[in-house]
Each structure stands twice: as structure tokens, then as C-alpha cells.
């Protein structure tokens, strides 16, 4: 245990070493270590005051507070360095957003808005992020705060939240496209981009990915309209090679049809049963039909009119729809697995919140939020690297288990650095107190 603890601390120091170039002052470099220690450490609430109280080398509280909320170091530079440390460069790029519930109205970006996390409209902030899902790991590549127009168009709010003058309103899909462009520019290779209907329903998002030469597999709603072209049903089980008994659909090809209407017209023989699993969980099962269609959105502008895949997935009392521009020869089993890859980013959000207190930050300034987000990403990436080490040595550990071990190590460091606390622990060990 002692040897493992010392090795873990050395690995943490080695992991943080490349980020020193992002901070010009020695005090800032020390604050980075303290903040990351606080995020991983034993404090259950990750607000600044409680994290500071749990640190072995806590330094000055006001200095740590200033470092996060007011210091001018560049979170973009830290993000860029973080992406350089990620060992995997190829995989699925998964896009999503998460809601961060808030009580008041002064935290930057907060308003009553829909949150998929909450499953309803509520008072919250919304963060958009992109992750790389590789063979055995998920890596956080970017995270940005979505600023509603009520913030970007209100001078008083902009001033109070210290929002940069050159930062204009962007939709969530625009933020996501910018994150993906950055990832591709920095050398990441996307086998496919995966997103839910909140992004997939947007023609501009899909066409933006296509213009970058990227494949996508995204959710859409049943109201999305398509042309049935080519006018043949594609048997899901036989992939791109066509059905054994092709059946022409008798319908006027000049008029689009909603995806839900098209799905209702499909015969039962068009559906085949497919299974997939989300991580190490149980396998899921659904009946899926796959056919080639042409999206009707933007048809007159000719912005997107190539044939693509439509997947119709039926489960008990639920039907889902997906569009993908993957090649005609793509196997349906692969598409089914990829459209469900969103579980990885959902797990990412759970870990960021449950293990690292990402949603506990109470600062009100825009830069403070960005500083907290990127340092939380640092802590998360370190834990993922520790998990990867265990996975490759035959120990399939979860991130909570990894964090529990690192937290125990940091707690030991705290006790060792406090003489009174150390003497108390030694006394309790020699003569355990009675518990009432």
C-alpha cells in the first residue's frame, strides 16, 4: 500500500508537469496542483472552501480563490496541452450537453432552459462537450459553457459575468462544430461523429460535418422528412447488398414523407433483431430496419441531398430514428453499435459530477467557470489514465474505484502533514475509541 501510494503521487506530479508552461508564475503552478488535489481529494463538496480545508499543503485560501475566479491564465492553452497528452488519437467523437442546476440567477449563463440531465425545463447552466471514445477509454477533448442570448445580448449581464467583448451568441450545434474542427485540426481522427437528436435534427450541423469530410450517425425526430430514394427497402440483415427480395415502394417520389410515416409503412420483414452493450453492462436488444433515403431538408438549396442511411429502431412502446452518411457498404450491426455510443459521454458527465464535483462550482464569472472546467478535465484525465493502467494490467477498475484509492492517498498525505491529526490517528490506532 505504501509503495503504491508513493507511485500514485509521483504519477500525478509527472502528469501535471507538462502543464507548467501554461502558467507563468510559480504560485500559479502550485495552485494547479492544489486545485486538482482538492477535486480528487476527500472533500465531498467541491466548493473552494471545503476543498481548501482538505488540502495537506493548502497555502492561502484567498490566493487559491483568486487563481480560479480572477487570474488571467488561458484555459484554451491548458485545453490544448491536455489534448496533446491524450494517448489515443482515433475513435468516435461523441457530442452532447449537460445541465447544471442552479438556485439563483447570477451564475454566468444561467436561465430557465431545457436540460436533458433534468429531463425538463429548469433553472440551470448548460455545458457542451466533445469526447473521444477509443477502444478502452473515453477522453474529454473540450467543454464550453453555452451562453443564451439573454446573456450575450444584455450589456449589464455581460459586464457582471465578465464575458469577453468578442464572444458572440452561438447555438449548441455551432459550439459542437467548433470543438470538432479543433480536434481534427490537432490530429484526432474521427471514425464517426455521434450525437442525439438535439444536434442531429439540425441540417446545418449534419452538413457542416459532411463538409469536413466526416461521417456521422445522429438521432433525429420522427418529424424529419425524407425522399424514398432509391425506392427499394434495404434488408437490415443484409447490409448494403440489398434484400433477397427487393420490394419497390409505391409512392410519389416528388413529395417527401416524415420518417415516422415511412416507418409505419415498413413491413415486419424489414426489421431484424440486433443487440449491443454499453460498456460492461448487460446487452440491449431492439428490432431495427435500415434503408437508404435522401433527407428533404435543404433540398431546394441543394445543401445536402446525398442518399444516407435511415435506421428505425423499435423497442417496447418506443421508436427511435437515426440518420447516417456512412458508406452504403457499412454493416448495420456496426451502425447500431455506433448510434448507441452516447452512453460513453453520459458516463463521462456522471463521473465529472459524482466523483469530481464539476457541478459544485459556485463562481459567477465566465473565466472562473472555464478555469474550473479545464482543471476538472485535468483531474478526470489523470483518473482515466490510472484506470487505463489497471485495465491493461488485467484489473478492470471503474473510475470511482480509482478515485477512492487516490483520495485515500491524498488523505494520508493530509494526515501526515498535520502533527495534531497525525498524533490523533496514531492514538486511535493504538487505543481505538469506543463508538456510541
Short mmCIF file of C-alpha atoms in Angstrom, two decimals:
data_model
loop_
_atom_site.label_atom_id
_atom_site.label_comp_id
_atom_site.label_asym_id
_atom_site.label_seq_id
_atom_site.Cartn_x
_atom_site.Cartn_y
_atom_site.Cartn_z
CA UNK A 1 0.00 0.00 0.00
CA UNK A 2 2.81 2.43 0.92
CA UNK A 3 4.68 1.74 -2.31
CA UNK A 4 1.54 2.05 -4.44
CA UNK A 5 0.65 5.32 -2.72
CA UNK A 6 4.05 6.88 -3.37
CA UNK A 7 3.97 5.73 -7.01
CA UNK A 8 0.50 7.23 -7.49
CA UNK A 9 1.66 10.59 -6.15
CA UNK A 10 4.70 10.50 -8.44
CA UNK A 11 2.49 9.75 -11.44
CA UNK A 12 0.21 12.66 -10.54
CA UNK A 13 3.18 15.01 -10.37
CA UNK A 14 4.55 13.67 -13.66
CA UNK A 15 1.14 14.07 -15.31
CA UNK A 16 0.86 17.72 -14.25
CA UNK A 17 4.45 18.64 -15.18
CA UNK A 18 3.75 19.42 -18.91
CA UNK A 19 1.15 21.98 -17.88
CA UNK A 20 3.67 24.20 -16.11
CA UNK A 21 4.29 26.07 -19.40
CA UNK A 22 0.66 27.24 -19.29
CA UNK A 23 1.32 29.19 -16.08
CA UNK A 24 3.94 31.93 -15.94
CA UNK A 25 4.14 32.27 -12.17
CA UNK A 26 5.34 29.71 -9.65
CA UNK A 27 2.38 30.48 -7.38
CA UNK A 28 0.00 29.61 -10.22
CA UNK A 29 1.77 26.27 -10.79
CA UNK A 30 1.38 25.47 -7.11
CA UNK A 31 -2.30 26.43 -7.23
CA UNK A 32 -2.92 23.99 -10.11
CA UNK A 33 -1.63 21.10 -8.01
CA UNK A 34 -3.71 22.21 -5.02
CA UNK A 35 -6.90 22.55 -7.04
CA UNK A 36 -6.53 19.17 -8.77
CA UNK A 37 -5.70 17.58 -5.40
CA UNK A 38 -8.84 19.19 -3.98
CA UNK A 39 -11.02 17.85 -6.81
CA UNK A 40 -9.75 14.30 -6.37
CA UNK A 41 -9.37 14.50 -2.61
CA UNK A 42 -11.62 13.55 0.33
CA UNK A 43 -13.91 16.60 0.34
CA UNK A 44 -17.39 15.54 -0.76
CA UNK A 45 -18.47 19.08 -1.69
CA UNK A 46 -16.15 20.56 -4.28
CA UNK A 47 -16.63 24.20 -3.46
CA UNK A 48 -13.41 26.15 -2.96
CA UNK A 49 -13.65 26.50 0.79
CA UNK A 50 -14.17 22.79 1.52
CA UNK A 51 -11.55 21.68 -1.00
CA UNK A 52 -9.02 24.09 0.51
CA UNK A 53 -9.74 22.76 4.01
CA UNK A 54 -8.96 19.19 2.84
CA UNK A 55 -5.53 20.01 1.39
CA UNK A 56 -2.28 18.96 3.02
CA UNK A 57 -0.38 21.92 1.53
CA UNK A 58 -3.31 24.32 1.46
CA UNK A 59 -1.49 27.63 1.08
CA UNK A 60 -3.53 30.81 1.25
CA UNK A 61 -7.29 30.47 0.63
CA UNK A 62 -7.64 33.91 -0.95
CA UNK A 63 -4.78 33.15 -3.32
CA UNK A 64 -6.46 29.92 -4.47
CA UNK A 65 -9.78 31.74 -4.86
CA UNK A 66 -8.11 34.46 -6.95
CA UNK A 67 -6.35 31.84 -9.09
CA UNK A 68 -9.68 30.30 -10.13
CA UNK A 69 -12.01 33.25 -10.34
CA UNK A 70 -9.89 36.24 -11.36
CA UNK A 71 -6.43 35.22 -12.58
CA UNK A 72 -5.87 35.72 -16.32
CA UNK A 73 -4.21 32.43 -17.30
CA UNK A 74 -5.53 30.89 -20.53
CA UNK A 75 -7.84 27.89 -20.20
CA UNK A 76 -7.53 27.42 -24.00
CA UNK A 77 -3.80 26.84 -23.68
CA UNK A 78 -4.40 24.27 -20.93
CA UNK A 79 -7.03 22.50 -23.10
CA UNK A 80 -4.55 22.37 -25.99
CA UNK A 81 -1.84 20.88 -23.78
CA UNK A 82 -4.34 18.43 -22.32
CA UNK A 83 -5.31 17.18 -25.78
CA UNK A 84 -1.62 16.67 -26.55
CA UNK A 85 -1.29 14.30 -23.56
CA UNK A 86 -4.16 12.02 -24.64
CA UNK A 87 -2.63 8.69 -25.76
CA UNK A 88 -5.40 7.72 -28.21
CA UNK A 89 -5.85 9.69 -31.44
CA UNK A 90 -8.53 7.68 -33.28
CA UNK A 91 -12.08 6.74 -32.31
CA UNK A 92 -15.62 8.03 -32.20
CA UNK A 93 -16.23 11.70 -31.48
CA UNK A 94 -19.29 11.92 -29.24
CA UNK A 95 -21.08 15.25 -28.73
CA UNK A 96 -23.61 16.12 -26.04
CA UNK A 97 -24.51 18.72 -23.44
CA UNK A 98 -25.35 18.56 -19.76
CA UNK A 99 -27.39 20.73 -17.42
CA UNK A 100 -26.02 22.13 -14.16
CA UNK A 101 -28.94 23.08 -11.85
CA UNK A 102 -28.62 26.43 -10.10
CA UNK A 103 -30.76 28.13 -7.46
CA UNK A 104 -30.14 31.79 -8.30
CA UNK A 105 -29.91 33.82 -11.50
CA UNK A 106 -26.45 35.37 -11.15
CA UNK A 107 -24.16 32.49 -12.22
CA UNK A 108 -22.95 33.20 -15.75
CA UNK A 109 -25.12 31.56 -18.42
CA UNK A 110 -27.88 30.51 -16.06
CA UNK A 111 -31.54 30.78 -17.06
CA UNK A 112 -34.65 28.64 -17.26
CA UNK A 113 -33.92 26.31 -20.17
CA UNK A 114 -34.33 22.69 -21.18
CA UNK A 115 -31.83 20.27 -19.69
CA UNK A 116 -31.62 16.66 -20.82
CA UNK A 117 -29.98 15.88 -17.49
CA UNK A 118 -33.01 17.20 -15.62
CA UNK A 119 -35.44 15.91 -18.26
CA UNK A 120 -37.35 19.18 -18.15
CA UNK A 121 -37.06 22.97 -18.26
CA UNK A 122 -35.31 24.23 -15.17
CA UNK A 123 -33.00 26.93 -13.85
CA UNK A 124 -29.56 25.79 -14.95
CA UNK A 125 -26.36 26.32 -16.85
CA UNK A 126 -25.66 24.12 -19.90
CA UNK A 127 -22.21 22.87 -20.92
CA UNK A 128 -21.44 21.44 -24.38
CA UNK A 129 -18.61 18.93 -24.69
CA UNK A 130 -16.93 16.52 -27.09
CA UNK A 131 -15.25 13.28 -26.06
CA UNK A 132 -13.11 10.77 -27.92
CA UNK A 133 -14.31 7.23 -27.37
CA UNK A 134 -11.40 4.90 -28.09
CA UNK A 135 -11.07 1.15 -27.64
CA UNK A 136 -10.88 1.05 -23.82
CA UNK A 137 -11.07 4.69 -22.70
CA UNK A 138 -13.07 7.88 -23.04
CA UNK A 139 -11.18 11.19 -23.22
CA UNK A 140 -12.64 14.65 -22.70
CA UNK A 141 -11.45 16.90 -25.56
CA UNK A 142 -13.38 20.12 -24.99
CA UNK A 143 -16.07 21.71 -22.85
CA UNK A 144 -17.70 25.10 -23.34
CA UNK A 145 -20.40 26.96 -21.47
CA UNK A 146 -23.49 27.68 -23.59
CA UNK A 147 -24.46 31.34 -23.23
CA UNK A 148 -28.13 32.06 -24.06
CA UNK A 149 -28.99 35.25 -25.92
CA UNK A 150 -30.39 36.65 -22.67
CA UNK A 151 -26.74 36.83 -21.58
CA UNK A 152 -24.93 37.72 -24.81
CA UNK A 153 -27.40 40.50 -25.71
CA UNK A 154 -27.63 42.08 -22.26
CA UNK A 155 -24.75 44.56 -21.61
CA UNK A 156 -25.37 44.57 -17.86
CA UNK A 157 -25.18 40.78 -17.63
CA UNK A 158 -22.13 40.66 -19.87
CA UNK A 159 -20.35 43.11 -17.60
CA UNK A 160 -21.34 41.31 -14.41
CA UNK A 161 -20.26 37.94 -15.79
CA UNK A 162 -17.11 39.46 -17.35
CA UNK A 163 -17.95 37.91 -20.73
CA UNK A 164 -15.31 38.83 -23.36
CA UNK A 165 -16.41 41.51 -25.82
CA UNK A 166 -15.60 39.37 -28.86
CA UNK A 167 -17.67 36.41 -27.63
CA UNK A 168 -20.97 36.38 -29.55
CA UNK A 169 -24.01 34.14 -29.26
CA UNK A 170 -23.53 30.60 -30.54
CA UNK A 171 -26.04 27.77 -30.68
CA UNK A 172 -25.10 24.46 -29.11
CA UNK A 173 -24.53 22.84 -32.51
CA UNK A 174 -22.22 25.71 -33.52
CA UNK A 175 -20.21 25.20 -30.32
CA UNK A 176 -20.02 21.47 -31.04
CA UNK A 177 -18.84 22.00 -34.64
CA UNK A 178 -16.10 24.36 -33.41
CA UNK A 179 -14.93 21.74 -30.89
CA UNK A 180 -14.84 19.06 -33.59
CA UNK A 181 -12.90 21.31 -36.00
CA UNK A 182 -10.32 21.93 -33.28
CA UNK A 183 -9.96 18.22 -32.55
CA UNK A 184 -9.48 17.37 -36.23
CA UNK A 185 -7.00 20.22 -36.71
CA UNK A 186 -4.94 18.92 -33.77
CA UNK A 187 -4.60 15.45 -35.25
CA UNK A 188 -7.53 13.42 -33.91
CA UNK A 189 -9.13 11.08 -36.45
CA UNK A 190 -12.88 10.52 -36.21
CA UNK A 191 -14.25 7.20 -37.37
CA UNK A 192 -17.69 8.75 -36.93
CA UNK A 193 -19.37 11.64 -35.08
CA UNK A 194 -22.21 10.60 -32.79
CA UNK A 195 -24.88 12.89 -31.32
CA UNK A 196 -28.50 12.83 -30.19
CA UNK A 197 -31.48 14.41 -31.94
CA UNK A 198 -30.79 17.78 -30.34
CA UNK A 199 -27.88 18.05 -32.76
CA UNK A 200 -28.78 15.53 -35.47
CA UNK A 201 -32.08 17.25 -36.23
CA UNK A 202 -30.13 20.34 -37.34
CA UNK A 203 -29.35 20.32 -41.07
CA UNK A 204 -26.51 22.81 -40.58
CA UNK A 205 -24.81 20.50 -38.08
CA UNK A 206 -25.01 17.48 -40.39
CA UNK A 207 -23.92 19.39 -43.48
CA UNK A 208 -21.09 21.01 -41.51
CA UNK A 209 -19.75 17.57 -40.61
CA UNK A 210 -20.13 16.42 -44.23
CA UNK A 211 -18.18 19.44 -45.47
CA UNK A 212 -15.35 18.49 -43.11
CA UNK A 213 -15.35 15.04 -44.72
CA UNK A 214 -16.62 13.34 -41.55
CA UNK A 215 -19.08 10.51 -41.17
CA UNK A 216 -21.93 10.94 -38.70
CA UNK A 217 -24.55 8.75 -37.03
CA UNK A 218 -27.05 11.00 -35.27
CA UNK A 219 -30.50 10.83 -33.76
CA UNK A 220 -33.42 12.61 -35.44
CA UNK A 221 -37.11 13.04 -34.64
CA UNK A 222 -39.98 11.35 -36.42
CA UNK A 223 -40.99 14.68 -37.97
CA UNK A 224 -37.85 14.77 -40.11
CA UNK A 225 -38.81 14.41 -43.78
CA UNK A 226 -37.04 12.34 -46.44
CA UNK A 227 -37.38 11.19 -50.02
CA UNK A 228 -37.51 7.45 -50.53
CA UNK A 229 -34.59 7.13 -52.89
CA UNK A 230 -33.57 4.65 -54.07
CA UNK A 231 -37.13 3.30 -53.93
CA UNK A 232 -36.20 -0.06 -52.52
CA UNK A 233 -36.28 -1.28 -48.95
CA UNK A 234 -32.88 -2.41 -47.70
CA UNK A 235 -32.94 -5.51 -45.58
CA UNK A 236 -31.11 -4.63 -42.36
CA UNK A 237 -29.58 -8.07 -42.01
CA UNK A 238 -28.03 -8.00 -45.48
CA UNK A 239 -26.39 -4.59 -45.09
CA UNK A 240 -25.66 -2.73 -48.31
CA UNK A 241 -26.02 -5.73 -50.61
CA UNK A 242 -29.75 -5.30 -50.79
CA UNK A 243 -32.58 -7.59 -49.81
CA UNK A 244 -33.03 -11.07 -51.11
CA UNK A 245 -36.45 -10.00 -52.35
CA UNK A 246 -36.36 -6.28 -53.16
CA UNK A 247 -39.72 -4.59 -52.89
CA UNK A 248 -40.46 -1.29 -54.65
CA UNK A 249 -42.42 1.23 -52.58
CA UNK A 250 -45.42 2.54 -54.49
CA UNK A 251 -45.26 6.24 -53.56
CA UNK A 252 -44.82 9.55 -55.37
CA UNK A 253 -41.09 10.27 -55.15
CA UNK A 254 -41.61 14.00 -55.76
CA UNK A 255 -43.09 14.51 -52.29
CA UNK A 256 -41.19 13.94 -49.05
CA UNK A 257 -42.58 11.85 -46.22
CA UNK A 258 -41.97 12.06 -42.50
CA UNK A 259 -39.68 9.43 -41.06
CA UNK A 260 -42.38 8.29 -38.64
CA UNK A 261 -44.82 7.89 -41.55
CA UNK A 262 -42.26 5.95 -43.53
CA UNK A 263 -41.54 3.72 -40.55
CA UNK A 264 -45.23 2.84 -40.20
CA UNK A 265 -45.32 1.74 -43.85
CA UNK A 266 -42.44 -0.72 -43.47
CA UNK A 267 -43.42 -4.40 -43.40
CA UNK A 268 -42.41 -6.52 -40.42
CA UNK A 269 -39.99 -8.41 -42.64
CA UNK A 270 -37.85 -5.25 -42.92
CA UNK A 271 -36.89 -5.49 -39.25
CA UNK A 272 -34.18 -7.68 -37.78
CA UNK A 273 -33.12 -8.08 -34.15
CA UNK A 274 -29.79 -6.54 -33.16
CA UNK A 275 -28.00 -6.41 -29.82
CA UNK A 276 -25.34 -4.12 -28.37
CA UNK A 277 -23.91 -3.33 -24.97
CA UNK A 278 -22.97 -0.11 -23.23
CA UNK A 279 -19.60 -0.68 -21.62
CA UNK A 280 -19.57 -3.64 -19.28
CA UNK A 281 -23.35 -3.52 -18.74
CA UNK A 282 -25.91 -6.04 -19.99
CA UNK A 283 -26.63 -6.33 -23.70
CA UNK A 284 -29.54 -4.37 -25.12
CA UNK A 285 -31.85 -5.62 -27.82
CA UNK A 286 -34.08 -3.96 -30.42
CA UNK A 287 -35.62 -4.61 -33.82
CA UNK A 288 -34.04 -2.41 -36.49
CA UNK A 289 -34.83 -1.64 -40.11
CA UNK A 290 -32.17 0.04 -42.27
CA UNK A 291 -32.87 1.70 -45.62
CA UNK A 292 -31.37 4.32 -47.90
CA UNK A 293 -33.17 7.67 -48.08
CA UNK A 294 -32.48 11.26 -49.10
CA UNK A 295 -33.11 13.97 -46.46
CA UNK A 296 -35.65 16.52 -47.68
CA UNK A 297 -34.26 19.36 -45.54
CA UNK A 298 -32.36 21.81 -47.71
CA UNK A 299 -33.34 20.03 -50.90
CA UNK A 300 -34.21 23.25 -52.75
CA UNK A 301 -30.95 24.86 -51.63
CA UNK A 302 -29.10 21.68 -52.61
CA UNK A 303 -27.11 21.99 -49.39
CA UNK A 304 -27.44 18.29 -48.70
CA UNK A 305 -29.08 15.79 -51.00
CA UNK A 306 -26.95 12.66 -50.96
CA UNK A 307 -28.56 9.37 -50.06
CA UNK A 308 -27.87 8.25 -46.50
CA UNK A 309 -28.88 5.57 -44.05
CA UNK A 310 -32.07 5.72 -42.03
CA UNK A 311 -32.25 3.40 -39.03
CA UNK A 312 -35.66 2.75 -37.49
CA UNK A 313 -35.31 1.15 -34.08
CA UNK A 314 -38.31 -0.36 -32.32
CA UNK A 315 -38.46 -1.38 -28.70
CA UNK A 316 -41.41 -1.86 -26.39
CA UNK A 317 -43.54 1.30 -26.58
CA UNK A 318 -40.68 3.27 -28.13
CA UNK A 319 -39.39 4.00 -31.63
CA UNK A 320 -36.16 5.87 -32.35
CA UNK A 321 -34.75 7.19 -35.61
CA UNK A 322 -31.18 7.80 -36.78
CA UNK A 323 -29.58 9.24 -39.91
CA UNK A 324 -26.06 8.38 -41.03
CA UNK A 325 -23.91 9.26 -44.03
CA UNK A 326 -21.75 6.18 -43.53
CA UNK A 327 -20.93 4.39 -46.82
CA UNK A 328 -23.54 2.10 -48.43
CA UNK A 329 -21.40 -0.93 -47.64
CA UNK A 330 -21.39 -0.27 -43.89
CA UNK A 331 -22.70 -3.19 -41.87
CA UNK A 332 -25.87 -2.45 -39.98
CA UNK A 333 -24.52 -4.07 -36.80
CA UNK A 334 -21.72 -1.50 -36.72
CA UNK A 335 -24.15 1.38 -37.23
CA UNK A 336 -26.38 0.10 -34.43
CA UNK A 337 -23.41 -0.02 -32.05
CA UNK A 338 -22.21 3.44 -33.04
CA UNK A 339 -25.54 5.26 -32.73
CA UNK A 340 -25.67 3.97 -29.15
CA UNK A 341 -22.13 5.12 -28.31
CA UNK A 342 -23.59 8.14 -26.50
CA UNK A 343 -23.53 6.13 -23.27
CA UNK A 344 -19.80 6.96 -23.03
CA UNK A 345 -20.34 10.72 -22.78
CA UNK A 346 -23.27 10.23 -20.40
CA UNK A 347 -20.95 8.17 -18.17
CA UNK A 348 -18.38 10.93 -18.55
CA UNK A 349 -20.83 13.51 -17.20
CA UNK A 350 -21.78 11.26 -14.27
CA UNK A 351 -18.13 10.80 -13.32
CA UNK A 352 -17.38 14.52 -13.62
CA UNK A 353 -20.27 15.35 -11.31
CA UNK A 354 -20.32 12.43 -8.89
CA UNK A 355 -16.56 11.93 -8.50
CA UNK A 356 -15.10 15.39 -9.15
CA UNK A 357 -17.89 17.80 -8.25
CA UNK A 358 -17.98 19.51 -11.65
CA UNK A 359 -21.45 20.86 -10.88
CA UNK A 360 -20.47 22.20 -7.42
CA UNK A 361 -18.70 25.30 -8.71
CA UNK A 362 -20.42 28.45 -7.40
CA UNK A 363 -18.42 31.19 -9.17
CA UNK A 364 -20.30 33.80 -11.18
CA UNK A 365 -17.66 34.89 -13.71
CA UNK A 366 -17.19 33.43 -17.19
CA UNK A 367 -13.42 32.93 -16.83
CA UNK A 368 -13.86 31.35 -13.42
CA UNK A 369 -16.22 28.76 -14.89
CA UNK A 370 -13.76 27.99 -17.69
CA UNK A 371 -10.88 27.64 -15.24
CA UNK A 372 -12.88 25.23 -13.10
CA UNK A 373 -13.96 23.22 -16.17
CA UNK A 374 -10.48 22.69 -17.60
CA UNK A 375 -8.94 21.79 -14.22
CA UNK A 376 -11.76 19.32 -13.65
CA UNK A 377 -10.89 17.88 -17.07
CA UNK A 378 -7.26 17.56 -15.91
CA UNK A 379 -8.30 15.58 -12.84
CA UNK A 380 -10.65 13.42 -14.92
CA UNK A 381 -7.94 12.66 -17.50
CA UNK A 382 -5.47 11.65 -14.81
CA UNK A 383 -8.01 9.25 -13.29
CA UNK A 384 -8.74 7.83 -16.75
CA UNK A 385 -5.03 7.21 -17.27
CA UNK A 386 -4.86 5.43 -13.92
CA UNK A 387 -7.87 3.35 -14.91
CA UNK A 388 -6.20 2.55 -18.25
CA UNK A 389 -3.09 1.32 -16.41
CA UNK A 390 -5.24 -1.01 -14.35
CA UNK A 391 -7.20 -2.20 -17.38
CA UNK A 392 -4.04 -3.08 -19.30
CA UNK A 393 -2.64 -4.96 -16.32
CA UNK A 394 -5.77 -7.09 -16.07
CA UNK A 395 -7.71 -5.08 -13.47
CA UNK A 396 -10.94 -3.71 -14.94
CA UNK A 397 -11.39 -0.96 -12.37
CA UNK A 398 -14.08 1.68 -12.54
CA UNK A 399 -13.24 5.36 -12.25
CA UNK A 400 -14.93 5.61 -8.80
CA UNK A 401 -12.67 2.82 -7.52
CA UNK A 402 -9.59 4.58 -8.91
CA UNK A 403 -10.66 7.88 -7.37
CA UNK A 404 -11.30 6.20 -4.00
CA UNK A 405 -7.71 4.93 -3.94
CA UNK A 406 -6.21 8.31 -4.96
CA UNK A 407 -8.46 10.05 -2.42
CA UNK A 408 -7.15 7.72 0.30
CA UNK A 409 -3.59 8.54 -0.70
CA UNK A 410 -4.27 12.29 -0.51
CA UNK A 411 -6.00 11.85 2.83
CA UNK A 412 -2.90 10.07 4.16
CA UNK A 413 -0.82 12.98 2.89
CA UNK A 414 -3.10 15.40 4.73
CA UNK A 415 -2.79 13.44 7.98
CA UNK A 416 0.99 13.11 7.64
CA UNK A 417 1.36 16.87 7.19
CA UNK A 418 -0.70 17.84 10.25
CA UNK A 419 1.09 16.92 13.53
CA UNK A 420 -2.06 17.10 15.66
CA UNK A 421 -4.06 15.00 13.25
CA UNK A 422 -1.19 12.51 12.91
CA UNK A 423 -0.92 12.08 16.70
CA UNK A 424 -4.68 11.58 16.92
CA UNK A 425 -4.61 8.85 14.26
CA UNK A 426 -1.69 7.09 15.98
CA UNK A 427 -3.51 7.25 19.35
CA UNK A 428 -6.72 5.91 17.81
CA UNK A 429 -4.75 3.09 16.21
CA UNK A 430 -3.12 2.08 19.49
CA UNK A 431 -6.23 2.55 21.60
CA UNK A 432 -9.37 2.59 19.43
CA UNK A 433 -12.05 4.84 20.95
CA UNK A 434 -15.39 3.37 21.88
CA UNK A 435 -18.20 4.14 19.46
CA UNK A 436 -21.53 5.17 20.91
#
